[in-house]
PDB file of C-alpha atoms in Angstrom:
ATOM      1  CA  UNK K   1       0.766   2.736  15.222  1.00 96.00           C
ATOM      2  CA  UNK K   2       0.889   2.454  11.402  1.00 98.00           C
ATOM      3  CA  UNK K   3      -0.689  -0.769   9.845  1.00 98.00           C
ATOM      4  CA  UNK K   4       0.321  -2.518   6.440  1.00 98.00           C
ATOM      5  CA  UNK K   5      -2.258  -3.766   4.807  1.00 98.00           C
ATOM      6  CA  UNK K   6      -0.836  -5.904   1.848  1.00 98.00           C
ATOM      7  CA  UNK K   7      -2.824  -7.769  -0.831  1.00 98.00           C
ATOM      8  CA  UNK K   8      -3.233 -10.694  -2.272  1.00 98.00           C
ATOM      9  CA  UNK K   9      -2.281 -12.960   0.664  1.00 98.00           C
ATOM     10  CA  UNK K  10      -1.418 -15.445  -1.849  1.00 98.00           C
ATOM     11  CA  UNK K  11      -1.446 -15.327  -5.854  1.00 97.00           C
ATOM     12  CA  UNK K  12      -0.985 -18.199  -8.322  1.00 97.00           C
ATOM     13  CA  UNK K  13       0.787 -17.250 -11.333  1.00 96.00           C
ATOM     14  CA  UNK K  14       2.765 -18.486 -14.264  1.00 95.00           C
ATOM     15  CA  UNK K  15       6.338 -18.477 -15.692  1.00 95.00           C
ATOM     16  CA  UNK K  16       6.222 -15.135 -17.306  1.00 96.00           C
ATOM     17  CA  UNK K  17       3.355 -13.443 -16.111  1.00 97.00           C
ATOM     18  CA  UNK K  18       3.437  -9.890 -14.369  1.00 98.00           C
ATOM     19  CA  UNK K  19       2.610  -9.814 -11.103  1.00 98.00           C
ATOM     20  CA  UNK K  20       1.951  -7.125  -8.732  1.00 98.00           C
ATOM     21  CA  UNK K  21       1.616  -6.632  -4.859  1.00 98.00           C
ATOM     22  CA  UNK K  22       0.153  -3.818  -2.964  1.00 98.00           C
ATOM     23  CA  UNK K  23       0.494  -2.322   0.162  1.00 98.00           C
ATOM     24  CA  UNK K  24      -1.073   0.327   1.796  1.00 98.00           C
ATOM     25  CA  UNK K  25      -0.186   2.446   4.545  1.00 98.00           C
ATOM     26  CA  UNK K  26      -2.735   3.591   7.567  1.00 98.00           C
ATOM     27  CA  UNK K  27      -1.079   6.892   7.392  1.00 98.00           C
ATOM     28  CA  UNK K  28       1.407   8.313   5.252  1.00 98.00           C
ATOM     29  CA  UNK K  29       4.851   7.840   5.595  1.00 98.00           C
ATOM     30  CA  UNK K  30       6.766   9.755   2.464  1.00 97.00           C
ATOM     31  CA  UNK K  31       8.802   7.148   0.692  1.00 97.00           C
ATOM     32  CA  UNK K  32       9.967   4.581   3.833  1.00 98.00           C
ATOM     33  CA  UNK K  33       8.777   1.586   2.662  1.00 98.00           C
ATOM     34  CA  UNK K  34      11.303  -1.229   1.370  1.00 98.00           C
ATOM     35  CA  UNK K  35       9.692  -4.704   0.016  1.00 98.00           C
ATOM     36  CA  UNK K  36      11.796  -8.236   1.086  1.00 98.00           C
ATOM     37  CA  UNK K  37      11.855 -11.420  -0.934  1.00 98.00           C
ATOM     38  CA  UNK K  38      11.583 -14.719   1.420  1.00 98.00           C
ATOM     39  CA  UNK K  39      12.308 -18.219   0.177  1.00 98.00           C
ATOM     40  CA  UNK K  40      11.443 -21.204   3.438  1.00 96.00           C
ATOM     41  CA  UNK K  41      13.952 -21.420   5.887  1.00 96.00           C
ATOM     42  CA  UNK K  42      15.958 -18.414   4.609  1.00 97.00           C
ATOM     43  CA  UNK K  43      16.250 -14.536   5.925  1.00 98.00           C
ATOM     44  CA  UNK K  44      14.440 -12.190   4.383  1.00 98.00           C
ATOM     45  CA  UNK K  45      16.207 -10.139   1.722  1.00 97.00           C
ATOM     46  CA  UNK K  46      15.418  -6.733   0.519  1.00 98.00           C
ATOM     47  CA  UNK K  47      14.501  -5.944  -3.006  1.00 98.00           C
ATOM     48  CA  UNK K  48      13.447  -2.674  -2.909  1.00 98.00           C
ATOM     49  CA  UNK K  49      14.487   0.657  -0.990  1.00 98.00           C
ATOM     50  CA  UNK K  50      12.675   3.977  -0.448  1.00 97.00           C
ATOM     51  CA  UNK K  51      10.121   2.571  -2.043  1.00 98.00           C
ATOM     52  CA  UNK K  52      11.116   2.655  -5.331  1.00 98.00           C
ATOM     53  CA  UNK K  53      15.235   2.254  -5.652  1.00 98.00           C
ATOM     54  CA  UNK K  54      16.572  -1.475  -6.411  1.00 98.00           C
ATOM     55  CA  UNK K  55      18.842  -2.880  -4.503  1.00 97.00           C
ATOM     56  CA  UNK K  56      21.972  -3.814  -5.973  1.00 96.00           C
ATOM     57  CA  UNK K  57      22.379  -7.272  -7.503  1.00 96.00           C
ATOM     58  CA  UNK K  58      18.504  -7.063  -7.457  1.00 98.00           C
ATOM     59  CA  UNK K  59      17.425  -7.895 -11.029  1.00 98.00           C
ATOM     60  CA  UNK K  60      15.563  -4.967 -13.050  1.00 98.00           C
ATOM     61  CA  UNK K  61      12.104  -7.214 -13.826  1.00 98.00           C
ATOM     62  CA  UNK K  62      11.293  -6.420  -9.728  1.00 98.00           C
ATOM     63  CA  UNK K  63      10.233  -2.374  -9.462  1.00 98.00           C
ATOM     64  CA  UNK K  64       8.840  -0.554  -6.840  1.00 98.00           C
ATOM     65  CA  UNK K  65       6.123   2.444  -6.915  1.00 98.00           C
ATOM     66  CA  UNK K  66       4.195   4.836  -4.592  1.00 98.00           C
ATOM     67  CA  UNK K  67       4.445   7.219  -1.996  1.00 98.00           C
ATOM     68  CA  UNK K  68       2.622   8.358   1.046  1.00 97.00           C
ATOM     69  CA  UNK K  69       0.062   5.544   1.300  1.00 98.00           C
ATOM     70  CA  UNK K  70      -0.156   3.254  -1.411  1.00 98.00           C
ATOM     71  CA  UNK K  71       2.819   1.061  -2.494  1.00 98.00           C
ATOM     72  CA  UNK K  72       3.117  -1.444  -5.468  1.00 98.00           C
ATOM     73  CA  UNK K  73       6.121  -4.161  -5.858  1.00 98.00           C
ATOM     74  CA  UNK K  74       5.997  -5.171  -9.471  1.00 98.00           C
ATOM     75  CA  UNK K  75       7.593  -8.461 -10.983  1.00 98.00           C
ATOM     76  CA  UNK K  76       7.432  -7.738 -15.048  1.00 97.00           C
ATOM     77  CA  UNK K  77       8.189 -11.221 -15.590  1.00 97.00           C
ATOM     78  CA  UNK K  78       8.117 -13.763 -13.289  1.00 97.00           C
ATOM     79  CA  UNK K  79      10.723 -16.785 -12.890  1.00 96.00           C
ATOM     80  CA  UNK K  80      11.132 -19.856 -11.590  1.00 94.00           C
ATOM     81  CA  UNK K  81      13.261 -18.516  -8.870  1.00 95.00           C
ATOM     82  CA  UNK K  82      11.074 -15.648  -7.877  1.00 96.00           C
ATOM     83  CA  UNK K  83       7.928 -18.112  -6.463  1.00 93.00           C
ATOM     84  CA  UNK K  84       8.376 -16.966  -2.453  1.00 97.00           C
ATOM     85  CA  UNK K  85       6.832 -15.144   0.157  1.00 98.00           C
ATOM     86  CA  UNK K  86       7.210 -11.491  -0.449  1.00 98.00           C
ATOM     87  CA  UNK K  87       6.704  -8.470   2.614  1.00 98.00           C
ATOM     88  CA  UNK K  88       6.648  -4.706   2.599  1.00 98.00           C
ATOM     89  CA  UNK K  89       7.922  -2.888   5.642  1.00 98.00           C
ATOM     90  CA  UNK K  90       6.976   0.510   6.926  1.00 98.00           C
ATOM     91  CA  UNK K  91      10.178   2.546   8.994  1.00 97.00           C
ATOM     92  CA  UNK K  92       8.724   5.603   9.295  1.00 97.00           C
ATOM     93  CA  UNK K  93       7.896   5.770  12.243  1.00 96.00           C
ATOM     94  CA  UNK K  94       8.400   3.257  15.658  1.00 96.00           C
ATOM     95  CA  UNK K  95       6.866   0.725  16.074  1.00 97.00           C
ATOM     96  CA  UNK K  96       7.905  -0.785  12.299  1.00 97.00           C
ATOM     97  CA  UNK K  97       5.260  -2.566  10.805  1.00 98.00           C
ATOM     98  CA  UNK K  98       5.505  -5.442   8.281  1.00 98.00           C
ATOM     99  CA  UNK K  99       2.439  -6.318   5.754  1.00 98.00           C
ATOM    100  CA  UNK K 100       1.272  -9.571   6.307  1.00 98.00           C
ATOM    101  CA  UNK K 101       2.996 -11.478   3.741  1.00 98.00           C
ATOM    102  CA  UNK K 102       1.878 -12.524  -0.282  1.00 98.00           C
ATOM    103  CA  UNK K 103       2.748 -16.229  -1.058  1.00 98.00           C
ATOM    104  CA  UNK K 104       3.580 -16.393  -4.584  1.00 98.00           C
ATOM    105  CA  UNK K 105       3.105 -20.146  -5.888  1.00 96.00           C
ATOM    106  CA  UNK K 106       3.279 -21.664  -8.990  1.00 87.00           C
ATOM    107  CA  UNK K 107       0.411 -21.931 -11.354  1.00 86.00           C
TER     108      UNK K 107
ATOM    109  CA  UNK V   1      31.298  -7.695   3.467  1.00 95.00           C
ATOM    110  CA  UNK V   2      28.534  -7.261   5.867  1.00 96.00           C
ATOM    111  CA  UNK V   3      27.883 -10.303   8.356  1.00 98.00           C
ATOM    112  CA  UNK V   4      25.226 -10.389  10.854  1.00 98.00           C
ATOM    113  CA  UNK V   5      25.300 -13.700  13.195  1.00 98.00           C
ATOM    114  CA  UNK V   6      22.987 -14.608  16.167  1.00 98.00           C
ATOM    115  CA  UNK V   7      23.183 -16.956  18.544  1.00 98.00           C
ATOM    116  CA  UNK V   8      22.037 -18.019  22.028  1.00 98.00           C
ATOM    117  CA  UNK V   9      18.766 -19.442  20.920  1.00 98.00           C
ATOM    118  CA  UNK V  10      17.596 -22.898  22.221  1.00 98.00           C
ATOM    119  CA  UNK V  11      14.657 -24.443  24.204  1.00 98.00           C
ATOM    120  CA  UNK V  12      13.156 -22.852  27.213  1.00 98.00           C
ATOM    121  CA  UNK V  13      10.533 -23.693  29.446  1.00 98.00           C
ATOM    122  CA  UNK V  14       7.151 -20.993  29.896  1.00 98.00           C
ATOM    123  CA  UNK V  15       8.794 -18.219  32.691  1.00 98.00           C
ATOM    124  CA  UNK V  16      12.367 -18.638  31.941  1.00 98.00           C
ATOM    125  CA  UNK V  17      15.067 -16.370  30.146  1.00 98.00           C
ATOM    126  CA  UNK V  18      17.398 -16.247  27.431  1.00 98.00           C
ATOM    127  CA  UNK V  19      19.693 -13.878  26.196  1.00 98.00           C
ATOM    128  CA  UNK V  20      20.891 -13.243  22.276  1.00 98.00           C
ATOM    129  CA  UNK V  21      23.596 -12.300  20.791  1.00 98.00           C
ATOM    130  CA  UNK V  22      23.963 -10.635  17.248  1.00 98.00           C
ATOM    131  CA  UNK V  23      27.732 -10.379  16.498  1.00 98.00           C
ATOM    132  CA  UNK V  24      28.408  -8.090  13.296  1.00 98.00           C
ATOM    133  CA  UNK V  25      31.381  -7.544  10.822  1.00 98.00           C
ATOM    134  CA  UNK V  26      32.038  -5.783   7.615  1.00 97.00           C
ATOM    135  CA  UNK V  27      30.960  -2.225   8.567  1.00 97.00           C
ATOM    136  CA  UNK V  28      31.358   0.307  11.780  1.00 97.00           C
ATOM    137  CA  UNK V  29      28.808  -0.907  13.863  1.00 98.00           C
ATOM    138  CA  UNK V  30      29.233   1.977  15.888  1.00 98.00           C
ATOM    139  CA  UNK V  31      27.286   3.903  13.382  1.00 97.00           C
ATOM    140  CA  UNK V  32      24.435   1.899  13.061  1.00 97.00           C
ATOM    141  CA  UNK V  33      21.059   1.706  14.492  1.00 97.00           C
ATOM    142  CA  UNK V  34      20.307  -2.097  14.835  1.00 98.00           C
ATOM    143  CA  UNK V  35      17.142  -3.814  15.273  1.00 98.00           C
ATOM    144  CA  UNK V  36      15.883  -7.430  16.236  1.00 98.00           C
ATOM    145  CA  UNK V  37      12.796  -9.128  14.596  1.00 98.00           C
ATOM    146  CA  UNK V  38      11.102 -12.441  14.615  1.00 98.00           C
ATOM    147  CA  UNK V  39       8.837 -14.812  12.593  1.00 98.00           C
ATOM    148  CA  UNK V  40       7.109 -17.696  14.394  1.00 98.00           C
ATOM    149  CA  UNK V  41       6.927 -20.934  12.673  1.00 97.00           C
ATOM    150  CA  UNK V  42       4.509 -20.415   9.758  1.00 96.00           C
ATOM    151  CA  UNK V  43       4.334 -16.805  10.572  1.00 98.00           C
ATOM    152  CA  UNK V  44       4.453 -13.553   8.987  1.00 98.00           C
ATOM    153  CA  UNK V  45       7.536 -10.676  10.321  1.00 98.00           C
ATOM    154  CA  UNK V  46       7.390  -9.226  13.235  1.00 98.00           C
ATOM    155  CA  UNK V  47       9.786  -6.257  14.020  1.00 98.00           C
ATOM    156  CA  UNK V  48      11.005  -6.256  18.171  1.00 98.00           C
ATOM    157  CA  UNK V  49      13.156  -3.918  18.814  1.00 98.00           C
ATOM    158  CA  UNK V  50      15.448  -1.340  18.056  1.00 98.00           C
ATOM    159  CA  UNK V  51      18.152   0.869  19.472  1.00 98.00           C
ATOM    160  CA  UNK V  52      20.044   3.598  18.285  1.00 97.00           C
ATOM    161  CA  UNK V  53      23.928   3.636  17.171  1.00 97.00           C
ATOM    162  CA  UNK V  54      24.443   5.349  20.894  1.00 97.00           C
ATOM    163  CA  UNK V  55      21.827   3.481  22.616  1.00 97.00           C
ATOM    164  CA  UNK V  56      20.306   6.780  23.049  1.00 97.00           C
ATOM    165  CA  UNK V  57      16.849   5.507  21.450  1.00 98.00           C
ATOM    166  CA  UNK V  58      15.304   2.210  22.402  1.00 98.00           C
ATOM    167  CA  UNK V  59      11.948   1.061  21.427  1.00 98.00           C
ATOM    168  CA  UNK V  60      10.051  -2.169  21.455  1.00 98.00           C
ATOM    169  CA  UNK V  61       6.947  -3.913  19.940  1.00 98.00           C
ATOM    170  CA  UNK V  62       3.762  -3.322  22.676  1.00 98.00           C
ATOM    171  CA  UNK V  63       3.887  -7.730  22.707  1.00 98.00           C
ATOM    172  CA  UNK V  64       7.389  -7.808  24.350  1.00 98.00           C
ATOM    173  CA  UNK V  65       7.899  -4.466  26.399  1.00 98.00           C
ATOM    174  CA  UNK V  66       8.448  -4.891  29.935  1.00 98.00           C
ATOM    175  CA  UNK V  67      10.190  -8.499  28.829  1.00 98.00           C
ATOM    176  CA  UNK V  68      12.277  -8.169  26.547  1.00 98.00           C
ATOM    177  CA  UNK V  69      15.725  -5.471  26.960  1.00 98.00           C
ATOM    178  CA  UNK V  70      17.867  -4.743  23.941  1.00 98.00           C
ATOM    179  CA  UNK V  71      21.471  -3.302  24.464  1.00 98.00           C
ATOM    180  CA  UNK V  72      24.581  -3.209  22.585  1.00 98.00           C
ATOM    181  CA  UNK V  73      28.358  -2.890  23.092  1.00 98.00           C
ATOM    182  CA  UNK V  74      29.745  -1.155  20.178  1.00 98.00           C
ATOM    183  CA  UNK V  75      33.410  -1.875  21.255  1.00 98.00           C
ATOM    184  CA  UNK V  76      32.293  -5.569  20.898  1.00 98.00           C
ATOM    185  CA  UNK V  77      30.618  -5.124  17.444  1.00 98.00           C
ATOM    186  CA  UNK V  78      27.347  -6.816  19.338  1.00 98.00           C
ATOM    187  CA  UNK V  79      23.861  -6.474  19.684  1.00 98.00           C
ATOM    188  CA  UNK V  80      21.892  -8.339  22.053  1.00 98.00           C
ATOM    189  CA  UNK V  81      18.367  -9.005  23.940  1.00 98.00           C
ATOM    190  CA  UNK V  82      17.483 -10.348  26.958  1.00 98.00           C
ATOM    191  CA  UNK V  83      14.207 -12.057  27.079  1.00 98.00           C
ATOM    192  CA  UNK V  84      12.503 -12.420  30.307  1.00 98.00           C
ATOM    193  CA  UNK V  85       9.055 -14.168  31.450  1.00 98.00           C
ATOM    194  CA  UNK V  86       9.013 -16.039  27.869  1.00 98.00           C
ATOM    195  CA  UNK V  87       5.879 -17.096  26.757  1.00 98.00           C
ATOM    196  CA  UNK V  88       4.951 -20.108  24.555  1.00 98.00           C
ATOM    197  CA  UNK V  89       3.831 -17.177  21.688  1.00 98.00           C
ATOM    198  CA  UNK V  90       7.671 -15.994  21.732  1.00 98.00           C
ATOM    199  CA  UNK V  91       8.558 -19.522  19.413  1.00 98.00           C
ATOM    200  CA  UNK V  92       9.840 -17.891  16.840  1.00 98.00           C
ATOM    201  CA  UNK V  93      13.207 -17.510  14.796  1.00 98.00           C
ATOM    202  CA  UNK V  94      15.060 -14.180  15.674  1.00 98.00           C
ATOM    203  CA  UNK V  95      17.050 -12.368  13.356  1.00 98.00           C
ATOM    204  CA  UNK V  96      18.904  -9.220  13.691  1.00 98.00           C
ATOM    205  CA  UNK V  97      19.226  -6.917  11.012  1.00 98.00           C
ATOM    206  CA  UNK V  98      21.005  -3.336  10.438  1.00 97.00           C
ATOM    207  CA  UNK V  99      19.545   0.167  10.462  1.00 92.00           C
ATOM    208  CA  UNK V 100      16.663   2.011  10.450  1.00 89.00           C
ATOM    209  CA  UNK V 101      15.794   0.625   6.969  1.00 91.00           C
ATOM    210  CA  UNK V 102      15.982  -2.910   8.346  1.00 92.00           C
ATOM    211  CA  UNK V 103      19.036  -4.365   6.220  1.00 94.00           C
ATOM    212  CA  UNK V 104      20.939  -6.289   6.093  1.00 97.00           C
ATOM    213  CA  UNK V 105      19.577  -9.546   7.976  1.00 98.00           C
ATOM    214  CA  UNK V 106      21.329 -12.253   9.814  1.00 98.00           C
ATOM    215  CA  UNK V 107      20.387 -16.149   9.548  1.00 97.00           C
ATOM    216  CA  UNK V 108      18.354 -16.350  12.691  1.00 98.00           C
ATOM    217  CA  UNK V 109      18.612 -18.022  15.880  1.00 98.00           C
ATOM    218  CA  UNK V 110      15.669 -20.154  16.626  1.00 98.00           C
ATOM    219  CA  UNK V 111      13.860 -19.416  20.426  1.00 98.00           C
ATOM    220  CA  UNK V 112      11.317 -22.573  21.196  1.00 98.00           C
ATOM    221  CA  UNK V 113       9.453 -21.744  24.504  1.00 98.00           C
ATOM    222  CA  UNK V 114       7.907 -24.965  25.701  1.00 97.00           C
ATOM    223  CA  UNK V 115       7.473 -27.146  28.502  1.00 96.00           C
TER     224      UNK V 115
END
């Protein structure tokens, strides 16, 4: 099976700071990684596609990086609406794995 | 527009069964792998199946195989999973959500497993 390993768990950070989550991959697995926002008591929703490609409606400070292994979601400038739990998911290969979550709270 | 919604959730006592529904809209479901994944309270994701478009493919997380059985009726539009011998670690909210990619989600039906 293919692990996530995703750091921080959790980050403090400020209105307008950049902020960036990795993940990395036991194994490689090309460019099948997509990264999910999650606000409490609401479905995750996805940001991020093959690893890089926004998701429409998504807004452009959120990127995505990497390939094979290592995997960076990158919020340029944070916003009030962006503080939420944020997950990468592997589909390369079955079983799909999820990192274990960042918290992003306000500073 | 896509729509994803579960149901069938609900309290159950340690041993017992339940079955879920995911009913979908807004795009041939026929063509679709679909998937079902869950997030106990406080919890990180956990993906928990998946089956293919044809139901050709089938696979499961190593926690619920043997317990859980997902199936689908494509002239229905629905995805579904039986859960079998549930355990007080299967509390969790279960969403469905589309392809292999994992998107779009549903709002979740919440499972409690308790006595």
């Amino acid at each position: 099976d293919i692990q996530m390993t995703q750091s921080p768990s959790s980050l403090s950070a400020s209105v307008g700071d950049r902020v960036t989550i990795t993940c990395r991959a036991s194994q490689g697995i090309r460019n099948d990684l997509g990264w999910y926002q999650q606000k409490p008591g609401k479905a995750p929703k996805r940001l991020i596609y093959a690893a890089s490609s926004l998701q429409s409606g998504v807004p452009s400070r959120f990127s995505g990086s990497g390939s094979g292994t290592e995997f960076t979601l990158t919020i340029s400038s944070l916003q009030p609406e962006d503080f939420a739990t944020y997950y990468c998911l592997q589909h390369n290969s079955y079983p799909h794995t999820f990192g274990q979550g960042t918290k992003v709270e306000i500073k | 527009e896509v729509q994803l919604v579960e149901s069938g959730g609900g309290l159950v006592k340690p041993g017992g069964s339940l079955r879920l529904s995911c009913a979908a809209s807004g795009f041939t479901f026929s063509s679709y792998s679909m998937n079902w994944v869950r997030q106990a309270p406080g919890k990180g994701l956990e993906w928990v199946s998946s089956i293919s478009s044809s139901s050709s493919y089938i696979y499961y997380a190593d926690s619920v195989k043997g317990r859980f059985t997902i199936s689908r009726d494509n002239a229905k539009n629905s995805l579904y999973l039986q859960m079998n011998s549930l355990r007080a670690e299967d509390t969790a909210v279960y969403y469905c959500a589309r392809d292999v990619q994992v998107d779009p989600w549903g709002q979740g039906t919440l499972v409690t497993v308790s006595s």
